[in-house]
């Protein structure tokens, strides 16, 4: 049971848009920055979004992050087959004094 | 550029301990905390623990309370994660990561009798 709640899966056709939600509480998302990671099987996780809405260099602007209250959202526009992967949200939880991850969301391109 | 090079795969028996290293280079060692994250087969990412570069400030996942120790060696710019009283459920790929931005290549730890 993850502290942060993500949908198990989302899907859309190529070139369409998907959004992935990450629901938490005031002890984590509500008061700390959120990161988003992309993870393909057999590879090292890749940071897509940090500090809730910033993209590391090299990450295309098709990926975006936002937060409202105690929930965060990752948006992916212009969906490509290469985007098929597992996506995780992560943040710090002040009550647990620990970093926490969402359970992960599998993105499928139809 | 930043490089995080981890030690090689380990096979351990239940009840044993394992110590994974993460050699950091290409950046100012004292500037960044180092986290440890693991992924068991078929499972999601799980945070294990974190240490500041000097090893004076650490935190770890509650479910690993008493079994995990994260340390650092400033003389060799190396971070360590030690897990004791190993169980089969600890079988996983273990990663060191600099604030989720940079990642080591991963170390597979297999716990099997």
XYZ file of C-alpha atoms in Angstrom:
223
model
C 0.000 0.000 0.000
C 1.776 3.143 -1.238
C 1.515 6.478 0.552
C 1.000 8.134 -2.834
C -1.847 6.801 -4.983
C -1.528 6.468 -8.747
C -3.814 4.744 -11.243
C -2.377 1.337 -12.213
C -2.624 2.066 -15.925
C -3.586 4.654 -18.540
C -3.703 4.356 -22.301
C -4.242 6.471 -25.379
C -3.626 6.450 -29.112
C -0.438 7.862 -30.668
C -0.293 11.669 -30.701
C -2.970 11.892 -28.021
C -2.541 13.164 -24.456
C -2.521 11.282 -21.173
C -2.482 12.520 -17.615
C -1.333 10.564 -14.588
C -2.556 11.580 -11.166
C -0.696 11.197 -7.885
C -2.754 11.679 -4.755
C -1.181 12.290 -1.366
C -1.711 14.376 1.740
C -0.622 17.558 3.457
C 2.414 15.807 4.924
C 3.829 14.997 1.512
C 2.542 16.492 -1.760
C 0.742 19.322 0.010
C 3.984 20.743 1.370
C 6.833 19.344 -0.707
C 7.989 19.342 -4.286
C 7.069 16.378 -6.477
C 9.261 14.455 -8.892
C 8.207 12.191 -11.744
C 10.241 9.279 -13.079
C 9.985 7.148 -16.208
C 11.114 3.537 -15.906
C 11.450 1.072 -18.730
C 12.124 -2.583 -17.846
C 15.806 -3.394 -17.652
C 16.895 0.232 -17.565
C 17.722 2.823 -14.943
C 14.855 5.159 -13.939
C 14.914 8.546 -15.669
C 13.897 11.824 -14.050
C 11.234 13.609 -16.106
C 10.055 16.314 -13.714
C 11.577 17.753 -10.551
C 10.414 20.446 -8.152
C 6.849 19.724 -9.292
C 7.032 21.356 -12.745
C 10.655 21.647 -13.915
C 12.198 19.530 -16.660
C 15.855 18.416 -16.615
C 17.804 19.293 -19.725
C 17.035 16.898 -22.554
C 13.485 16.145 -21.460
C 11.056 17.347 -24.158
C 8.300 19.810 -23.320
C 5.747 17.099 -24.143
C 6.176 16.199 -20.485
C 4.733 18.566 -17.886
C 4.043 18.541 -14.169
C 1.597 20.382 -11.959
C 0.151 20.304 -8.453
C -3.146 21.267 -6.894
C -3.470 20.902 -3.157
C -2.447 17.406 -2.180
C -2.450 15.972 -5.699
C 0.052 16.172 -8.520
C -0.312 15.419 -12.204
C 2.039 14.377 -14.980
C 0.919 15.236 -18.497
C 2.279 13.669 -21.655
C 1.228 15.167 -24.988
C 1.941 13.900 -28.492
C 2.095 10.350 -27.170
C 4.719 8.122 -28.837
C 5.325 4.369 -28.705
C 8.634 5.164 -27.000
C 6.608 6.585 -24.087
C 5.345 3.118 -23.146
C 6.809 2.682 -19.679
C 6.040 2.791 -15.983
C 5.764 6.243 -14.419
C 6.263 7.056 -10.738
C 5.654 10.125 -8.628
C 7.860 10.761 -5.605
C 8.159 13.312 -2.851
C 9.242 13.762 0.768
C 6.860 13.002 3.598
C 7.503 15.204 6.613
C 5.477 13.065 9.001
C 7.278 9.856 8.045
C 10.647 11.606 7.636
C 10.996 9.523 4.507
C 10.819 9.776 0.747
C 7.729 8.121 -0.699
C 6.872 6.788 -4.138
C 3.577 6.194 -5.842
C 2.753 2.633 -6.841
C 3.489 3.371 -10.484
C 1.337 3.801 -13.596
C 1.816 1.791 -16.752
C 1.317 3.843 -19.905
C 0.173 1.950 -22.985
C 0.078 3.444 -26.460
C -2.831 1.885 -28.324
C 29.940 14.373 -15.923
C 28.345 12.801 -12.863
C 29.076 9.105 -12.468
C 27.667 6.754 -9.860
C 29.264 3.327 -10.121
C 27.829 0.574 -7.964
C 29.344 -2.691 -6.800
C 28.513 -5.984 -8.474
C 25.670 -8.429 -8.028
C 25.390 -10.350 -4.754
C 23.835 -13.675 -3.802
C 23.165 -14.126 -0.108
C 21.470 -16.648 2.152
C 18.537 -15.670 4.377
C 19.753 -14.089 7.596
C 22.991 -12.816 6.078
C 23.965 -9.172 5.428
C 24.870 -7.353 2.231
C 26.748 -4.106 1.718
C 26.368 -2.287 -1.602
C 28.721 0.538 -2.580
C 28.207 3.549 -4.833
C 31.348 5.378 -5.994
C 30.556 9.009 -6.874
C 32.577 11.221 -9.204
C 32.221 14.189 -11.545
C 30.663 16.596 -9.067
C 31.333 18.245 -5.711
C 30.791 15.333 -3.334
C 29.739 17.502 -0.392
C 26.869 19.179 -2.247
C 24.314 16.373 -2.620
C 22.496 13.825 -0.489
C 22.458 10.233 -1.773
C 19.303 8.157 -1.749
C 18.924 4.402 -2.120
C 15.943 2.959 -4.001
C 15.075 -0.655 -4.740
C 12.779 -2.562 -7.058
C 11.781 -6.135 -6.324
C 10.764 -8.378 -9.248
C 7.358 -7.341 -10.554
C 7.045 -4.558 -7.992
C 7.319 -0.781 -8.051
C 10.097 1.496 -6.869
C 10.630 1.582 -3.117
C 12.682 4.126 -1.191
C 15.247 2.565 1.122
C 17.133 5.426 2.759
C 19.207 8.577 2.408
C 22.399 10.081 3.790
C 24.078 13.446 3.570
C 27.618 13.363 2.175
C 29.260 13.362 5.605
C 27.003 10.590 6.875
C 25.879 12.675 9.837
C 22.243 12.942 8.735
C 20.426 9.805 7.655
C 16.888 8.484 7.301
C 15.465 5.185 6.199
C 12.182 3.487 5.356
C 10.197 2.505 8.438
C 9.574 -1.013 7.160
C 13.334 -1.590 7.081
C 13.771 -0.197 10.603
C 16.719 -1.718 12.363
C 17.988 -3.604 9.305
C 19.274 -0.873 6.981
C 22.283 1.403 7.435
C 23.341 4.083 4.948
C 26.809 5.558 5.281
C 29.436 7.476 3.354
C 33.198 7.704 3.125
C 34.314 11.198 2.192
C 37.918 10.091 1.661
C 36.891 7.819 -1.208
C 33.675 9.664 -2.222
C 31.767 6.430 -1.801
C 28.334 5.778 -0.346
C 27.230 2.483 1.198
C 23.943 0.748 1.914
C 24.022 -2.235 4.252
C 20.993 -4.465 4.789
C 21.073 -7.126 7.487
C 18.911 -10.135 8.442
C 18.150 -10.625 4.768
C 14.846 -12.182 3.727
C 13.731 -13.517 0.362
C 11.562 -10.394 0.015
C 14.758 -8.303 -0.061
C 15.631 -9.761 -3.458
C 15.691 -6.680 -5.662
C 17.685 -4.315 -7.817
C 19.199 -1.654 -5.566
C 20.035 1.799 -6.942
C 21.886 4.771 -5.523
C 20.576 8.076 -6.798
C 21.644 11.673 -6.362
C 18.318 13.389 -5.601
C 16.678 11.270 -8.342
C 18.611 13.235 -10.999
C 21.539 10.864 -11.476
C 21.433 7.110 -10.939
C 23.871 4.291 -10.455
C 23.603 1.311 -12.789
C 21.951 -0.833 -10.126
C 23.102 -3.805 -8.042
C 21.085 -7.017 -8.085
C 20.830 -8.581 -4.644
C 19.431 -12.106 -4.596
C 18.474 -13.745 -1.306
C 18.079 -17.480 -1.646
C 18.772 -20.559 0.412
